[in-house]
Short mmCIF file of C-alpha atoms in Angstrom, two decimals:
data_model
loop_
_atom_site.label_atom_id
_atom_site.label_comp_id
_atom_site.label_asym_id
_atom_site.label_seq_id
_atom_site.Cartn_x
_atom_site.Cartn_y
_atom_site.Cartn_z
CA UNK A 1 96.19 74.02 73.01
CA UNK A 2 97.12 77.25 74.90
CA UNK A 3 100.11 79.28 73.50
CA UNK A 4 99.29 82.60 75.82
CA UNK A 5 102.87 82.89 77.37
CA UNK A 6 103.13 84.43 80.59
CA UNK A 7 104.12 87.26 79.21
CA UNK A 8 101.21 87.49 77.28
CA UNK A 9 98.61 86.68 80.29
CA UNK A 10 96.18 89.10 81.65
CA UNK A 11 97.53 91.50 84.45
CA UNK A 12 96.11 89.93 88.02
CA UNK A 13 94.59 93.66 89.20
CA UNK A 14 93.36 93.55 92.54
CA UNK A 15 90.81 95.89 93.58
CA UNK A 16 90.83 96.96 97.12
CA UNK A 17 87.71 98.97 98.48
CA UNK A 18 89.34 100.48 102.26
CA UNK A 19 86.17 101.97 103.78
CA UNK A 20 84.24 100.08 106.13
CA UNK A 21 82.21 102.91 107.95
CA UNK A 22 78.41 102.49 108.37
CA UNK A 23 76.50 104.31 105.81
CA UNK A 24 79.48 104.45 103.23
CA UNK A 25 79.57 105.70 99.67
CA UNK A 26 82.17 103.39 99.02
CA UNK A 27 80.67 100.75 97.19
CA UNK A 28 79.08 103.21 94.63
CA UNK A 29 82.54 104.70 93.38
CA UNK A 30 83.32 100.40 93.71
CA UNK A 31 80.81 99.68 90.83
CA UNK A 32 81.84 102.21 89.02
CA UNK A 33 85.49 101.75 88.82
CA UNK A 34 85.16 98.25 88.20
CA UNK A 35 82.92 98.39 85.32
CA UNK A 36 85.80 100.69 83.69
CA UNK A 37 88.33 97.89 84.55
CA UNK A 38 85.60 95.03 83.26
CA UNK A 39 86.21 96.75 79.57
CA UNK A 40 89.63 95.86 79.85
CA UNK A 41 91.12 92.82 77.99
CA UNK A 42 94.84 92.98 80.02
CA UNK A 43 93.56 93.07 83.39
CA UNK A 44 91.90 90.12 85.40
CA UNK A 45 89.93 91.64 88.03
CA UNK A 46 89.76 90.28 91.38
CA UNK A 47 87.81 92.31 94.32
CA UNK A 48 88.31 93.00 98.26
CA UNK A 49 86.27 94.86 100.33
CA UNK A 50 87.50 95.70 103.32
CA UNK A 51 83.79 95.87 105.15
CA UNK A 52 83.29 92.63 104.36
CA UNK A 53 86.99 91.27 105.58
CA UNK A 54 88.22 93.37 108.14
CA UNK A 55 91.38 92.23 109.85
CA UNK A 56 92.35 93.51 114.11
CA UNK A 57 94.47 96.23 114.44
CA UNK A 58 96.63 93.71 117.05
CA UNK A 59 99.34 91.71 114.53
CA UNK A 60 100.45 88.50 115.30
CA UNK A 61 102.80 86.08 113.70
CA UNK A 62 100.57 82.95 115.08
CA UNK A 63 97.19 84.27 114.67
CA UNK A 64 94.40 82.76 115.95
CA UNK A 65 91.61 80.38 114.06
CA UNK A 66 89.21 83.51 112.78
CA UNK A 67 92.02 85.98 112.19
CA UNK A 68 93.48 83.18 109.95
CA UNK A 69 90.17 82.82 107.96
CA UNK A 70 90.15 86.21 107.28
CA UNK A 71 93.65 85.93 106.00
CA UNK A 72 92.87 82.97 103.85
CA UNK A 73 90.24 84.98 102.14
CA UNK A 74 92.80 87.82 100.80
CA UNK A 75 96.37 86.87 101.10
CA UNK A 76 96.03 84.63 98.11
CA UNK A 77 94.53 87.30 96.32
CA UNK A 78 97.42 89.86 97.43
CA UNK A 79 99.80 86.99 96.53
CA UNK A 80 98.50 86.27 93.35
CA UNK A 81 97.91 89.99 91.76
CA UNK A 82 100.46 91.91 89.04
CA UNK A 83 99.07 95.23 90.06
CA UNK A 84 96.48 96.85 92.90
CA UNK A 85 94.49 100.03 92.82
CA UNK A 86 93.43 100.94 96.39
CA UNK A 87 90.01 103.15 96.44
CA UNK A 88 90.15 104.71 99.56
CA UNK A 89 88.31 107.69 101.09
CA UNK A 90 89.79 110.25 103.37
CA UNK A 91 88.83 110.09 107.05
CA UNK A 92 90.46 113.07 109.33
CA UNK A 93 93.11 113.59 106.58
CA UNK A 94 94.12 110.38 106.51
CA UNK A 95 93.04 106.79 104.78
CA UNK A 96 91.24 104.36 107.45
CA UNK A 97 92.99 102.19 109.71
CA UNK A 98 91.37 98.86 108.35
CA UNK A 99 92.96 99.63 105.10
CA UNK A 100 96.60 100.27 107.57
CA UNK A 101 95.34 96.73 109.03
CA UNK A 102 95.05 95.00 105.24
CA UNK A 103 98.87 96.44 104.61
CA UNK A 104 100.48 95.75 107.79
CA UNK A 105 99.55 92.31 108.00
CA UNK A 106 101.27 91.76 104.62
CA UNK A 107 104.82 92.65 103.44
CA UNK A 108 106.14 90.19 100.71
CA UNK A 109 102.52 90.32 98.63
CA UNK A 110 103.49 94.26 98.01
CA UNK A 111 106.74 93.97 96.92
CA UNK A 112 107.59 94.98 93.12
CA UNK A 113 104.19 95.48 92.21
CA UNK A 114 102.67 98.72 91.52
CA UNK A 115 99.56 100.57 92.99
CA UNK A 116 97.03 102.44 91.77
CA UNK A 117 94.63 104.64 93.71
CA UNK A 118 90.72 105.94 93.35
CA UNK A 119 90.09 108.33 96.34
CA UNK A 120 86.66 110.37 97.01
CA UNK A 121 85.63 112.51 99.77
CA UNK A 122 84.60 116.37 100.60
CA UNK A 123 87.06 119.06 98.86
CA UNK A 124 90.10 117.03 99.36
CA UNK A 125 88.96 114.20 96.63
CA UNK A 126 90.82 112.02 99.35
CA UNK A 127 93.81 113.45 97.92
CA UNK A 128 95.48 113.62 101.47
CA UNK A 129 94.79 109.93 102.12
CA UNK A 130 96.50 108.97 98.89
CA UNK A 131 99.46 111.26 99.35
CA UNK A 132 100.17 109.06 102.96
CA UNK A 133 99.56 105.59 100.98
CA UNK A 134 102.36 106.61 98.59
CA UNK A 135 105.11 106.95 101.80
CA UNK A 136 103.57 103.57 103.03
CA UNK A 137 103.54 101.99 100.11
CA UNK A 138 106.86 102.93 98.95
CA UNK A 139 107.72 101.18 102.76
CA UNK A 140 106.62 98.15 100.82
CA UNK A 141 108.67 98.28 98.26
CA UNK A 142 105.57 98.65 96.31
CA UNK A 143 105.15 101.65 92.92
CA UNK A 144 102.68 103.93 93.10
CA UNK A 145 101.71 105.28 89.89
CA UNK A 146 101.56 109.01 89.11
CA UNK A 147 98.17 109.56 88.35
CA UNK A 148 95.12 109.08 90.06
CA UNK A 149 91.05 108.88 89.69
CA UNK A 150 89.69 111.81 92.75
CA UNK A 151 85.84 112.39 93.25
CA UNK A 152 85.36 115.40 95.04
CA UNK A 153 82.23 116.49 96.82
CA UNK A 154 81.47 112.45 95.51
CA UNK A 155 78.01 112.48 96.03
CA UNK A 156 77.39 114.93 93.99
CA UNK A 157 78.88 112.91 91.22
CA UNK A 158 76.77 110.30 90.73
CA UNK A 159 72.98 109.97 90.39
CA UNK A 160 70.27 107.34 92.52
CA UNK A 161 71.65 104.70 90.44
CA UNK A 162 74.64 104.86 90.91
CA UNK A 163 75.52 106.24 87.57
CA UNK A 164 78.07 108.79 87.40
CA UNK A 165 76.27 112.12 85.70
CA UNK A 166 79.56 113.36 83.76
CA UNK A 167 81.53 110.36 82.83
CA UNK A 168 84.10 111.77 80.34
CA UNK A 169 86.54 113.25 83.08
CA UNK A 170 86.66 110.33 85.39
CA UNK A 171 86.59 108.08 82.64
CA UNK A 172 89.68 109.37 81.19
CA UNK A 173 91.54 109.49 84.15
CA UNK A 174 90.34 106.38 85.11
CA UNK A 175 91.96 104.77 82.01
CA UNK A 176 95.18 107.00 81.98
CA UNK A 177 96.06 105.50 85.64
CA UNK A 178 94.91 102.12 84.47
CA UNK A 179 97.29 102.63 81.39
CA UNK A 180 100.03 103.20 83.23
CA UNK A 181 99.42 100.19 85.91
CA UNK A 182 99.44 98.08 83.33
CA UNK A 183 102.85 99.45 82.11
CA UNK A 184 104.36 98.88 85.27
CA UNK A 185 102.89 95.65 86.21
CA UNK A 186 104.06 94.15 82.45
CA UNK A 187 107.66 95.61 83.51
CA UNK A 188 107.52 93.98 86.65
CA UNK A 189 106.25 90.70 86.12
CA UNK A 190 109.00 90.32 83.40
CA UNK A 191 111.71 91.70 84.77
CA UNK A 192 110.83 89.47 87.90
CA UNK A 193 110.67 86.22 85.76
CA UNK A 194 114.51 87.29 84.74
CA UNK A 195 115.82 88.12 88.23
CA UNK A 196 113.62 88.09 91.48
CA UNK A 197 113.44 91.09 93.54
CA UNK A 198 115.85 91.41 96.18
CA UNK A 199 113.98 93.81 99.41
#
């Protein structure tokens, strides 16, 4: 017999990987993060990448056949999570437009839920792209949590394995933002189960 109370039930954390460029490092700082969030025992871990599910640009309340596949492949997954962290990298001081795609063909899945973010890139760490997430988010009625995991210079960071060389910085970060997710996504999913959001 189960007796794990909602309450008690692992965190649904979506992981969302936003690059889709040919040639990306994306999928490196990927692996990584999620084998931090795999140690985890209050987080569920579900995955989207982007390059594998890209959505048009064009939005559409009756979208076609093969726009609607794509949407059946992620929506439940939006629907379904407690929490997201976004890994994004920065393209031309920004975050990509498939990512802008993913968001703006959802609104409801975002609401009272917070967001996490892992950004990488040149100097910046991506810091710029996350910075523009939070006023998009917050559009959402989403929470974006204070703290963040940044790789700058990112290839630098890890080795031909994919292993990062220095883990003790980004793993710490990596578990402070993680730490307060969870916060926040606990908070949420009870105080939702009291008295739904109202957007």
């Amino acid at each position: 017999m189960n007796t794990t109370t909602p309450a008690q039930a692992p965190l649904k954390l979506a992981v969302v990987l936003a690059s889709n460029r040919e040639g990306r490092f994306g999928p490196v700082v990927a692996d990584w993060f999620l084998s931090r969030a795999a140690l985890r025992d209050d987080f569920a871990v579900d995955f989207i990448d982007l390059g594998e599910t890209e959505l048009p640009s064009a939005l559409s309340y009756r979208p076609g056949p093969e726009v609607r596949a794509v949407l059946d492949k992620v929506t439940p997954v939006l629907d379904g999570a407690d929490a997201y962290v976004v890994l994004t990298p920065e393209y031309n001081h920004s975050f990509p437009a498939v990512l802008k795609s993913l968001i703006d063909w959802h609104y409801g899945e975002w609401q009272a839920k917070p967001v996490g973010f892992v950004s990488y890139g040149g100097m910046s760490g991506g810091l710029r792209a996350v910075e523009q997430l939070r006023q998009v988010f917050a559009e959402m009625h989403a929470v974006t949590v204070r703290d963040t995991v940044s790789f700058h210079n990112v290839g630098a960071h890890f080795d031909d394995e994919g292993n990062h060389r220095d883990p003790a910085g980004p793993d710490a970060a990596a578990k402070t933002m993680l730490d307060q997710l969870a916060w926040w996504a606990s908070a949420l999913r009870g105080a939702k189960a009291v008295h739904p959001y109202g957007a």
